[in-house]
Structure formats: structure tokens, C-alpha cells
CSV table of C-alpha atoms and ligand atoms in Angstrom, one decimal:
chain,number,residue,atom,x,y,z
A,22,MET,CA,162.3,87.5,50.2
A,23,VAL,CA,159.0,86.0,49.0
A,24,ASP,CA,159.4,83.0,51.3
A,25,GLU,CA,160.2,85.3,54.2
A,26,VAL,CA,157.0,87.2,53.6
A,27,LYS,CA,155.1,83.9,53.4
A,28,GLN,CA,156.7,82.7,56.7
A,29,LEU,CA,155.8,86.0,58.3
A,30,ILE,CA,152.2,85.7,57.2
A,31,LEU,CA,152.0,82.1,58.5
A,32,GLU,CA,153.5,83.1,61.9
A,33,GLN,CA,151.0,86.0,62.1
A,34,THR,CA,148.2,83.5,61.3
A,35,ARG,CA,149.3,81.3,64.2
A,36,LYS,CA,149.4,84.4,66.4
A,37,LEU,CA,145.9,85.4,65.3
A,38,HIS,CA,144.6,82.0,66.2
A,39,ARG,CA,146.2,82.0,69.6
A,40,ASP,CA,145.0,85.5,70.4
A,41,ARG,CA,141.5,84.6,69.4
A,42,ALA,CA,141.6,81.4,71.5
A,43,ALA,CA,143.0,83.3,74.5
A,44,GLY,CA,140.0,85.7,74.2
A,45,GLU,CA,137.5,82.9,74.4
A,46,GLN,CA,135.5,82.6,77.6
A,47,GLY,CA,135.5,79.3,79.5
A,48,PHE,CA,132.4,77.2,79.9
A,49,VAL,CA,129.6,78.9,81.8
A,50,PRO,CA,126.6,76.6,82.4
A,51,GLY,CA,123.4,77.8,80.9
A,52,VAL,CA,125.2,80.6,79.0
A,53,THR,CA,127.8,78.9,76.8
A,54,PRO,CA,126.0,77.0,74.0
A,55,ILE,CA,126.7,73.3,73.9
A,56,LEU,CA,126.5,72.4,70.3
A,57,PRO,CA,125.3,69.0,69.1
A,58,SER,CA,128.1,69.0,66.5
A,59,GLY,CA,130.8,71.2,65.1
A,60,ALA,CA,134.3,71.4,63.8
A,61,VAL,CA,137.3,71.5,66.1
A,62,LEU,CA,139.9,73.7,64.3
A,63,ASP,CA,143.3,74.5,65.7
A,64,GLU,CA,146.1,76.8,64.7
A,65,ASP,CA,147.6,74.2,62.3
A,66,ASP,CA,144.2,74.0,60.5
A,67,ARG,CA,144.1,77.8,60.1
A,68,THR,CA,147.7,77.9,58.9
A,69,ALA,CA,147.2,75.1,56.4
A,70,LEU,CA,144.2,76.9,54.9
A,71,VAL,CA,146.1,80.2,54.6
A,72,GLU,CA,149.2,78.6,53.2
A,73,GLN,CA,147.2,76.9,50.5
A,74,ALA,CA,145.4,80.1,49.7
A,75,LEU,CA,148.7,82.0,49.5
A,76,GLU,CA,149.9,79.5,46.9
A,77,MET,CA,146.6,80.0,45.1
A,78,ARG,CA,146.1,76.3,44.7
A,79,ILE,CA,142.5,76.8,44.0
A,80,ALA,CA,141.5,73.7,42.1
A,81,SER,CA,141.9,70.0,42.8
A,82,GLY,CA,145.6,69.0,42.7
A,83,ALA,CA,148.5,67.7,44.7
A,84,ALA,CA,146.9,68.2,48.1
A,85,ALA,CA,143.7,66.4,47.1
A,86,LEU,CA,145.8,63.5,45.7
A,87,ARG,CA,147.8,63.3,48.9
A,88,PHE,CA,144.7,63.3,51.1
A,89,GLU,CA,143.2,60.5,49.0
A,90,ARG,CA,146.3,58.4,49.4
A,91,LEU,CA,146.6,59.0,53.2
A,92,PHE,CA,142.9,58.6,53.9
A,93,ALA,CA,142.6,55.3,51.9
A,94,ARG,CA,145.5,54.1,54.0
A,95,ALA,CA,143.9,55.3,57.3
A,96,ILE,CA,140.7,53.4,56.5
A,97,GLY,CA,142.5,50.4,55.0
A,98,VAL,CA,141.3,50.3,51.4
A,99,ARG,CA,143.2,50.8,48.1
A,100,LYS,CA,141.4,53.8,46.7
A,101,ALA,CA,139.8,57.0,48.0
A,102,HIS,CA,138.3,59.7,45.7
A,103,LEU,CA,137.5,63.1,47.1
A,104,THR,CA,134.1,64.7,46.4
A,105,ASN,CA,132.5,68.0,47.2
A,106,SER,CA,130.2,66.4,49.9
A,107,GLY,CA,129.1,63.2,51.5
A,108,SER,CA,125.9,63.4,49.4
A,109,ALA,CA,128.0,63.6,46.2
A,110,ALA,CA,129.9,60.6,47.4
A,111,ASN,CA,126.7,58.6,47.8
A,112,LEU,CA,125.5,59.9,44.4
A,113,LEU,CA,128.7,58.8,42.7
A,114,ALA,CA,128.7,55.4,44.4
A,115,VAL,CA,125.2,54.7,43.1
A,116,ALA,CA,125.8,56.2,39.6
A,117,SER,CA,129.0,54.2,39.1
A,118,LEU,CA,127.2,50.9,39.9
A,119,GLY,CA,125.2,51.5,36.8
A,120,ALA,CA,128.3,51.7,34.6
A,121,PRO,CA,128.1,49.7,31.4
A,122,GLU,CA,131.4,47.9,32.0
A,123,LEU,CA,129.8,46.1,35.0
A,124,GLY,CA,127.8,44.2,32.4
A,125,GLU,CA,125.1,42.0,33.9
A,126,ARG,CA,126.0,43.1,37.4
A,127,ARG,CA,125.2,46.7,36.7
A,128,LEU,CA,122.2,48.4,38.5
A,129,ARG,CA,119.4,49.3,36.2
A,130,ALA,CA,116.2,51.3,36.6
A,131,GLY,CA,113.6,49.2,38.5
A,132,ASP,CA,116.1,47.2,40.5
A,133,GLU,CA,115.5,47.1,44.2
A,134,VAL,CA,118.0,48.3,46.8
A,135,ILE,CA,117.4,47.5,50.4
A,136,THR,CA,117.9,50.4,52.8
A,137,VAL,CA,116.5,51.7,56.1
A,138,ALA,CA,113.6,54.0,56.5
A,139,ALA,CA,115.1,56.0,59.4
A,140,SER,CA,118.0,57.7,57.8
A,141,PHE,CA,119.6,60.7,56.2
A,142,PRO,CA,117.9,61.6,52.9
A,143,THR,CA,120.9,61.6,50.7
A,144,THR,CA,121.7,58.0,51.5
A,145,VAL,CA,118.5,57.2,49.7
A,146,ASN,CA,118.1,60.0,47.2
A,147,PRO,CA,120.6,58.7,44.6
A,148,LEU,CA,118.6,55.5,44.4
A,149,LEU,CA,115.5,57.4,43.4
A,150,GLN,CA,117.5,59.7,41.2
A,151,HIS,CA,118.6,56.6,39.2
A,152,GLY,CA,115.2,55.0,38.9
A,153,LEU,CA,116.1,52.3,41.5
A,154,VAL,CA,113.5,51.2,44.0
A,155,PRO,CA,114.4,51.7,47.7
A,156,VAL,CA,113.0,48.9,49.8
A,157,PHE,CA,112.7,50.3,53.3
A,158,VAL,CA,113.2,48.1,56.4
A,159,ASP,CA,112.8,49.0,60.1
A,160,VAL,CA,115.6,49.5,62.6
A,161,ASP,CA,116.0,48.5,66.3
A,162,LEU,CA,115.7,51.1,69.0
A,163,ARG,CA,118.9,51.5,71.0
A,164,THR,CA,121.3,50.6,68.1
A,165,TYR,CA,119.2,52.5,65.5
A,166,ASN,CA,120.4,50.0,62.9
A,167,THR,CA,118.7,47.2,61.1
A,168,THR,CA,119.3,43.5,61.4
A,169,LEU,CA,120.3,40.7,59.0
A,170,ASP,CA,116.8,39.0,59.4
A,171,ARG,CA,115.1,42.2,58.2
A,172,ILE,CA,117.3,42.4,55.2
A,173,GLU,CA,116.7,38.7,54.4
A,174,ALA,CA,113.0,39.2,54.7
A,175,ALA,CA,113.1,42.1,52.2
A,176,LEU,CA,115.0,40.1,49.5
A,177,THR,CA,113.2,39.4,46.2
A,178,PRO,CA,114.5,38.4,42.8
A,179,LYS,CA,114.7,42.1,41.9
A,180,THR,CA,117.1,42.9,44.8
A,181,ARG,CA,120.5,44.0,43.5
A,182,ALA,CA,122.1,46.0,46.3
A,183,VAL,CA,122.0,47.0,50.0
A,184,MET,CA,122.9,50.6,50.8
A,185,MET,CA,122.7,52.2,54.3
A,186,ALA,CA,124.5,54.1,56.9
A,187,HIS,CA,126.2,53.1,60.1
A,188,THR,CA,123.7,55.1,62.1
A,189,MET,CA,125.2,57.9,64.3
A,190,GLY,CA,128.6,56.1,64.3
A,191,ASN,CA,127.2,52.8,65.4
A,192,PRO,CA,128.0,50.0,62.9
A,193,PHE,CA,125.1,47.9,61.5
A,194,PRO,CA,125.9,44.2,61.5
A,195,VAL,CA,128.1,44.7,58.5
A,196,ALA,CA,130.1,41.5,58.4
A,197,GLU,CA,126.9,39.4,58.2
A,198,ILE,CA,125.3,41.7,55.7
A,199,ALA,CA,128.4,41.8,53.5
A,200,GLN,CA,128.4,38.0,53.6
A,201,LEU,CA,124.8,37.9,52.5
A,202,CYS,CA,125.6,40.3,49.7
A,203,ARG,CA,128.5,38.1,48.5
A,204,ASP,CA,126.3,35.0,48.6
A,205,ARG,CA,123.5,36.6,46.6
A,206,GLY,CA,125.7,38.6,44.2
A,207,LEU,CA,124.4,42.0,45.6
A,208,PHE,CA,126.4,45.2,45.8
A,209,LEU,CA,126.9,46.7,49.3
A,210,VAL,CA,127.4,50.4,49.8
A,211,GLU,CA,128.3,51.5,53.3
A,212,ASP,CA,127.4,55.1,54.1
A,213,ASN,CA,130.2,55.6,56.6
A,214,CYS,CA,129.6,59.4,56.8
A,215,ASP,CA,129.0,59.3,60.5
A,216,ALA,CA,131.2,56.5,61.6
A,217,VAL,CA,134.8,57.0,60.5
A,218,LEU,CA,137.1,54.5,62.3
A,219,ALA,CA,134.3,52.6,63.9
A,220,THR,CA,135.0,48.9,64.0
A,221,TYR,CA,132.8,45.8,63.6
A,222,GLN,CA,134.3,42.5,64.7
A,223,GLY,CA,137.7,44.3,64.9
A,224,ARG,CA,137.6,45.5,61.3
A,225,VAL,CA,137.1,49.2,60.3
A,226,THR,CA,133.7,50.1,58.9
A,227,GLY,CA,133.9,51.3,55.3
A,228,THR,CA,136.1,48.3,54.3
A,229,PHE,CA,133.3,45.7,54.0
A,230,GLY,CA,131.3,47.0,51.1
A,231,ASP,CA,132.0,47.5,47.4
A,232,TYR,CA,132.0,51.2,48.2
A,233,SER,CA,131.9,53.3,51.3
A,234,THR,CA,131.3,57.0,51.6
A,235,VAL,CA,132.4,59.7,54.0
A,236,SER,CA,131.3,63.3,54.7
A,237,PHE,CA,133.7,66.1,55.7
A,238,TYR,CA,131.0,68.6,56.5
A,239,PRO,CA,131.9,70.3,59.9
A,240,ALA,CA,129.6,68.1,61.9
A,241,HIS,CA,131.6,65.0,61.0
A,242,HIS,CA,134.7,63.3,62.4
A,243,LEU,CA,137.0,65.2,60.1
A,244,THR,CA,136.2,68.4,58.2
A,245,MET,CA,137.1,70.2,55.1
A,246,GLY,CA,134.3,72.7,55.4
A,247,GLU,CA,132.4,70.9,52.7
A,248,GLY,CA,133.7,67.7,51.2
A,249,GLY,CA,133.3,63.9,51.0
A,250,CYS,CA,134.9,60.8,49.8
A,251,VAL,CA,134.2,57.5,48.0
A,252,LEU,CA,136.4,54.6,49.0
A,253,THR,CA,136.8,51.2,47.5
A,254,ASP,CA,139.2,48.3,47.5
A,255,SER,CA,138.3,47.5,43.9
A,256,LEU,CA,140.5,49.1,41.2
A,257,GLU,CA,137.8,48.5,38.7
A,258,LEU,CA,135.2,50.4,40.7
A,259,ALA,CA,137.7,53.1,41.6
A,260,ARG,CA,138.4,53.8,37.9
A,261,ILE,CA,134.6,54.2,37.2
A,262,VAL,CA,134.2,56.5,40.2
A,263,GLU,CA,137.1,58.7,39.1
A,264,SER,CA,135.7,59.0,35.6
A,265,MET,CA,132.2,59.8,36.8
A,266,ARG,CA,133.4,62.3,39.3
A,267,ASP,CA,135.6,64.0,36.6
A,268,TRP,CA,133.0,64.7,33.9
A,269,GLY,CA,132.8,61.1,32.8
A,270,ARG,CA,136.0,61.3,30.9
A,271,ASP,CA,137.9,58.2,29.7
A,272,CYS,CA,141.3,59.8,30.3
A,273,TRP,CA,143.0,59.4,33.7
A,274,CYS,CA,145.6,62.3,33.4
A,275,GLU,CA,145.7,64.4,36.6
A,276,PRO,CA,144.4,68.0,36.2
A,277,GLY,CA,147.0,70.0,34.2
A,278,GLN,CA,148.7,66.8,33.1
A,279,ASP,CA,148.8,65.6,29.4
A,280,ASN,CA,149.3,62.2,27.8
A,281,LYS,CA,150.0,60.1,30.9
A,282,CYS,CA,148.9,57.0,28.9
A,283,LEU,CA,151.4,58.0,26.1
A,284,LYS,CA,148.5,57.4,23.6
A,285,ARG,CA,146.7,60.7,23.8
A,286,PHE,CA,145.9,60.8,20.1
A,287,GLU,CA,145.8,57.1,19.4
A,288,TYR,CA,142.4,56.1,20.7
A,289,GLN,CA,139.3,55.1,18.7
A,290,LEU,CA,136.3,54.9,21.0
A,291,GLY,CA,132.5,55.1,20.4
A,292,ASP,CA,131.8,56.5,16.9
A,293,LEU,CA,134.6,59.1,17.2
A,294,PRO,CA,137.3,59.4,14.6
A,295,TYR,CA,140.6,57.6,15.3
A,296,GLY,CA,143.0,59.9,17.3
A,297,TYR,CA,140.3,62.1,18.9
A,298,ASP,CA,142.0,63.7,21.9
A,299,HIS,CA,141.6,61.3,24.8
A,300,LYS,CA,141.2,64.2,27.1
A,301,TYR,CA,137.8,64.8,25.5
A,302,ILE,CA,136.6,61.2,25.2
A,303,PHE,CA,133.7,60.5,27.6
A,304,SER,CA,133.0,56.9,28.5
A,305,HIS,CA,130.5,57.7,31.3
A,306,VAL,CA,127.6,60.1,31.7
A,307,GLY,CA,129.4,61.9,34.5
A,308,TYR,CA,129.5,64.9,36.7
A,309,ASN,CA,132.0,67.2,38.1
A,310,LEU,CA,132.0,66.5,41.9
A,311,LYS,CA,135.6,67.3,42.7
A,312,THR,CA,136.9,69.2,45.7
A,313,THR,CA,139.6,71.8,45.9
A,314,ASP,CA,143.2,71.8,47.2
A,315,ILE,CA,142.2,74.4,49.8
A,316,GLN,CA,139.7,72.0,51.2
A,317,ALA,CA,142.1,69.1,51.0
A,318,ALA,CA,144.8,71.1,52.9
A,319,LEU,CA,142.4,71.4,55.8
A,320,GLY,CA,141.6,67.7,55.5
A,321,LEU,CA,145.3,66.8,55.6
A,322,SER,CA,145.7,68.9,58.8
A,323,GLN,CA,142.6,67.4,60.4
A,324,LEU,CA,143.7,63.9,59.4
A,325,THR,CA,146.7,64.0,61.8
A,326,LYS,CA,144.2,64.4,64.7
A,327,ILE,CA,141.6,61.7,63.7
A,328,ALA,CA,142.6,59.2,66.4
A,329,ASP,CA,142.2,61.9,69.2
A,330,PHE,CA,138.9,63.0,67.7
A,331,VAL,CA,137.5,59.5,67.7
A,332,ASP,CA,138.8,58.9,71.3
A,333,ALA,CA,137.1,62.1,72.5
A,334,ARG,CA,133.8,61.1,70.9
A,335,ARG,CA,134.0,57.7,72.6
A,336,ARG,CA,134.9,59.2,75.9
A,337,ASN,CA,132.1,61.7,75.8
A,338,TRP,CA,129.5,59.1,74.8
A,339,GLN,CA,130.6,56.9,77.6
A,340,ARG,CA,130.3,59.7,80.2
A,341,LEU,CA,126.8,60.5,79.0
A,342,ARG,CA,125.9,56.8,79.0
A,343,GLU,CA,127.0,56.3,82.6
A,344,GLY,CA,125.6,59.6,83.8
A,345,LEU,CA,122.2,58.9,82.4
A,346,ASP,CA,121.9,55.3,83.3
A,347,GLY,CA,118.6,54.6,85.1
A,348,VAL,CA,117.0,58.0,84.4
A,349,PRO,CA,113.3,57.4,84.1
A,350,GLY,CA,111.6,57.9,80.8
A,351,LEU,CA,114.7,57.5,78.6
A,352,ILE,CA,115.7,54.6,76.3
A,353,LEU,CA,119.5,54.9,76.1
A,354,PRO,CA,121.6,53.9,73.1
A,355,GLU,CA,123.7,50.8,72.8
A,356,ALA,CA,126.6,49.7,70.6
A,357,THR,CA,125.7,47.0,68.1
A,358,PRO,CA,127.0,43.7,69.6
A,359,GLY,CA,130.6,43.1,68.3
A,360,SER,CA,131.2,46.7,67.4
A,361,ASP,CA,133.3,49.6,68.7
A,362,PRO,CA,131.4,52.6,67.4
A,363,SER,CA,132.9,55.9,66.5
A,364,TRP,CA,130.0,58.0,67.8
A,365,PHE,CA,128.4,60.9,66.0
A,366,GLY,CA,126.0,61.8,68.7
A,367,PHE,CA,124.2,60.4,71.8
A,368,VAL,CA,120.7,59.3,70.8
A,369,ILE,CA,117.9,59.3,73.3
A,370,THR,CA,114.4,57.9,72.7
A,371,LEU,CA,111.6,58.8,75.2
A,372,THR,CA,109.6,55.9,76.5
A,373,GLU,CA,105.9,55.9,75.7
A,374,ASP,CA,105.0,56.4,79.3
A,375,ALA,CA,107.7,59.0,80.0
A,376,GLY,CA,105.1,61.6,81.1
A,377,PHE,CA,106.6,64.3,78.9
A,378,HIS,CA,106.9,64.9,75.2
A,379,ARG,CA,110.1,65.3,73.2
A,380,ARG,CA,109.2,68.9,72.4
A,381,GLU,CA,109.1,69.7,76.1
A,382,MET,CA,112.4,68.1,76.8
A,383,VAL,CA,114.1,69.7,73.8
A,384,ASP,CA,112.7,73.1,74.8
A,385,PHE,CA,114.0,72.7,78.3
A,386,LEU,CA,117.4,71.7,77.1
A,387,GLN,CA,117.4,74.6,74.7
A,388,SER,CA,116.6,77.0,77.6
A,389,ARG,CA,119.9,75.8,79.1
A,390,LYS,CA,121.7,76.3,75.8
A,391,ILE,CA,122.0,72.6,75.3
A,392,GLY,CA,121.6,72.0,71.5
A,393,THR,CA,119.7,68.9,70.2
A,394,ARG,CA,119.0,67.4,66.8
A,395,LEU,CA,116.5,64.8,65.6
A,396,LEU,CA,117.6,61.5,64.1
A,397,PHE,CA,117.8,63.1,60.7
A,398,ALA,CA,114.7,62.6,58.6
A,399,GLY,CA,113.0,60.1,60.9
A,400,ASN,CA,110.9,57.8,58.9
A,401,LEU,CA,111.8,59.1,55.5
A,402,ILE,CA,108.5,58.1,53.8
A,403,ARG,CA,106.6,60.5,56.1
A,404,GLN,CA,108.6,63.4,54.6
A,405,PRO,CA,106.9,65.6,52.0
A,406,ALA,CA,109.7,65.0,49.4
A,407,TYR,CA,108.8,61.3,49.1
A,408,ARG,CA,105.1,61.6,48.7
A,409,ASP,CA,105.3,60.6,45.0
A,410,ALA,CA,108.4,58.5,45.2
A,411,VAL,CA,108.4,54.9,44.0
A,412,TYR,CA,109.5,52.6,46.8
A,413,ARG,CA,108.5,49.4,48.7
A,414,VAL,CA,108.3,48.8,52.4
A,415,SER,CA,109.2,45.4,53.9
A,416,GLY,CA,107.6,44.6,57.2
A,417,GLU,CA,106.4,47.3,59.7
A,418,LEU,CA,108.2,50.5,60.3
A,419,THR,CA,107.2,50.8,63.9
A,420,ASN,CA,110.5,51.8,65.3
A,421,SER,CA,111.1,54.2,62.5
A,422,ASP,CA,107.9,55.9,63.5
A,423,ILE,CA,108.9,55.9,67.2
A,424,ILE,CA,112.1,57.6,66.1
A,425,THR,CA,110.2,60.2,64.2
A,426,GLU,CA,108.1,61.0,67.2
A,427,ARG,CA,110.2,60.4,70.3
A,428,THR,CA,113.9,60.5,69.5
A,429,PHE,CA,116.5,63.2,69.6
A,430,TRP,CA,120.3,63.4,70.1
A,431,ILE,CA,122.8,65.5,71.9
A,432,GLY,CA,126.5,66.2,71.1
A,433,VAL,CA,129.6,64.1,71.8
A,434,TYR,CA,131.9,65.8,69.3
A,435,PRO,CA,135.4,66.7,70.6
A,436,GLY,CA,134.4,70.3,71.3
A,437,VAL,CA,132.2,69.0,74.1
A,438,THR,CA,134.1,68.9,77.5
A,439,ALA,CA,133.6,66.7,80.5
A,440,GLU,CA,132.2,69.7,82.3
A,441,MET,CA,129.6,70.2,79.6
A,442,ILE,CA,128.7,66.5,79.7
A,443,ASP,CA,128.1,66.7,83.4
A,444,TYR,CA,125.9,69.8,82.9
A,445,MET,CA,123.9,67.9,80.2
A,446,VAL,CA,123.4,64.9,82.5
A,447,GLU,CA,122.4,67.1,85.4
A,448,SER,CA,119.9,69.0,83.3
A,449,ILE,CA,118.3,65.9,81.7
A,450,LYS,CA,118.0,64.2,85.1
A,451,GLU,CA,116.5,67.3,86.6
A,452,PHE,CA,113.9,67.5,83.9
A,453,ALA,CA,113.1,63.8,83.7
A,454,GLN,CA,112.8,63.3,87.5
A,455,ARG,CA,110.7,66.4,87.9
A,456,ARG,CA,108.3,65.3,85.2
A,457,ALA,CA,108.2,61.5,85.7
B,524,PLP,C1,124.6,59.3,57.1
B,524,PLP,C2,124.8,60.5,56.3
B,524,PLP,N1,125.0,60.4,55.0
B,524,PLP,C3,125.2,61.4,54.2
B,524,PLP,C4,125.3,62.7,54.6
B,524,PLP,C5,125.6,63.8,53.7
B,524,PLP,O1,126.8,64.4,53.9
B,524,PLP,P1,127.1,65.9,53.3
B,524,PLP,O2,126.4,66.8,54.2
B,524,PLP,O3,128.5,66.1,53.3
B,524,PLP,O4,126.5,66.0,51.9
B,524,PLP,C6,125.2,62.9,56.0
B,524,PLP,C7,125.3,64.3,56.5
B,524,PLP,O5,125.3,64.6,57.7
B,524,PLP,C8,124.9,61.8,56.9
B,524,PLP,O6,124.8,62.0,58.2
């Protein structure tokens, strides 16, 4: 009887979804908003959420563990740990690289970490929050990524790590940078939040570094509403991340599980008395950055569609790229050589002599309901938050400044249709040609 009621509710949930979808209007140019990003949620997603809620699986549990296993496999690393955001994943990656068991390798306050100036703030914030010194390098226009030579030029005896994002889904030259890190004994953290299933030299991004991180916020390739993930191939680093995510505890029992190690009352660690409950022994100064099974249930449902999502992003990007080729005043994006990006958005920089300002173009697009975004923070050191931050700049940040002033992006997420793309192309051309 209970199961019948549940089935009925789930069937009604599907019906609700279909009814809502049937009531949605088709695309009307200039009227229907074209969002730069958004979640694409189908009836399976809605049903997965409702089912998990009906079971009242409200904390992190079996669904989270299952997602971690499947997602690690999808990316091609041994371990994935869910977090409550991509920012939390970056925080955990950096925090865990300071863990005492890493000995001489551990990051310590004052160490330098090379990163890019034109980026998302929470790729860099964990460095500042841990007393590390970000060393900002510039990026190229068109790829919006940095280069090996800029990283090499930024090295000093204090350099201990490189941490940066595959910008807008476009891989940075990660194989070469990973090799440099190995040669120099540096950690590499790939912020893969915007680039799930991109490849570089045929290998999936997020598998080159010591850690990689992912965001499951609705703008991203997969969504859980809020959520994120830290991935690693190292069992040692995975263990540290898990502990730091879960309050810093030494114990590795799953939630609700006791005595997995069969020695629960037989440890003596720190200055604690022998036999102190392992559940309450803390070997790291940790956080609680876990996610919930309700979020994970959505993630599991979304994961079955990841290949289609990435294909749609690539298709949309390509249609924009071809449609906008040769339009005056625009610097169009390019894939990093050797890569197959998993695009987050379509980035456009206006040429210096375009004859119009970014604000004018963005306003015009908005008047046609075409949404735009800036390339995140632009040159981060121009943001008010970093006025008193301790950092170093290596070389000039010319392109990061250009990005701050003349760059914006439009959507390629799977909710954008070919019809919408054609309307975006037509609108941009009309504006640029009229103003050039
Ligand atoms: C490159 C990059 N890193 C980190 C994040 C943070 O992810 P979250 O919003 O899940 O905290 C984002 C968010 O968009 C991002 O684009």
C-alpha cells in the first residue's frame, strides 16, 4: 500500500512535469529570454528529487556515495568527494594541501601559488584564506588561458603550487603545466568547475593535477542545485580531503555507521586517553562541507545525460563561432591547441577600434532579451575585495585588463537552441555592422 502511494505520487510528478512543459511557449525572438546559463531539468530529474524527499533521505548517505563512485569513474580518477559547492571544493583542495601528514611537501603560509589574474574569485580566495601568496600571471585573449612560459617566468624558490581554472570550459595547456609541476615538486590543482569532460591531448581535464574541482551550481555542466566535488587519483590525498570535509575527523565510518575499522575504542592519538572514541578523534582542523542525498539524487539523474549536455554545448559554440566569423569589431574565442573544450560560454572581446563600447553592445543584446555575462571578476586585483590582499604579479596583466574592459560572454548551455543561436548571431551582426 505504501509503495503504491509512492508510485502514484511519482507518476503524478511525471505528469506535472509534462503538463508544465506542454504549457511552455516556443521561442519567440526578442520576447523569450535567452539565458547565458541555466539548468536543463527533465521529468526524471524532478522525479528523482521527489523520490528522495519521500524517503526523507535528508543528509549525506547512499546516494552521495553512489554519485561519488560514478562521477569518479566518469572523469577517470580513483576518488571523488562531494561538497556543498565548487567554492567549497576549492577551499578543501587548498586546505588539505596543508595537512601535516604531507610533511615537507605541505603548503605553509607565505608559500607562493601561481594562478591567473582573470578568473573566478573562489579559485583564488582559498589561497588568501590560508596565508598563501597568489602570484598572478596574464592570459591570452581568444583562449583566455595562460601559457607555460608565463608560469615558468613566475617561478621562484617560494613557488609550491599552481592552481587555476580551465577558463570557460577551454583547457589550459595542462599536460605541459602538469609536467612542469612534477619536475619542480609543485602541487597542481585544476579548477575544472567550468570544463567537465573537456580533453587536452585526448585526456580528460581534471585528471592531470593532484586535485581537480567541479561545481554543480545550475550554470554548470551538471547540476545538483548547489554542490561541488573534489577529485583525485591519490588515495592519500582523498583520505585527507574526506577528513577535512567531515569535521576533520580521523574516523572513516560512513554517516550512521559505527566501528568500520573494528578498533573504535582502541586508538591512542594526540594527547587523548587510550580508547577515546575514534568517532570523536580529530586529526585535521576541518569543516563540514558535505552535501545531501537529495542533491546527490539530482546529480545521479543528471549524470546519465552528461554526454548529451557536453555535445549540445559544443554544437552551440560551433554554430556561434561559424555564424560570427568575420564580424567587424569582435575578437572571437579559440580552443587551446590540442584541446577539445567542453564549453561553458561563448566569449567575445571587442577590438580596441570596434567603434562601440561593451556596455552599448550588452545593452542592445539585453533589449533583445539576449543575456550576457562578464568573464567573471575580470582582473581580480582591480576588485575592491583584494585591495589589502597580499599577492605578487608576474609580468604585465595587459590582457586581463582588456578582459575587464572589453570582454563578455553569451550562452551555449543545452537550453539554448539552434534557433536562438541564429537570432543571437543575427542580432550581434546587426549591431556590429551598424556601428562599425
Ligand atoms: C571557475 C569556477 N570556479 C569555482 C566556481 C565556484 O562554484 P560554486 O558556485 O559552486 O561555488 C565557479 C562558479 O561559477 C567557477 O566558474
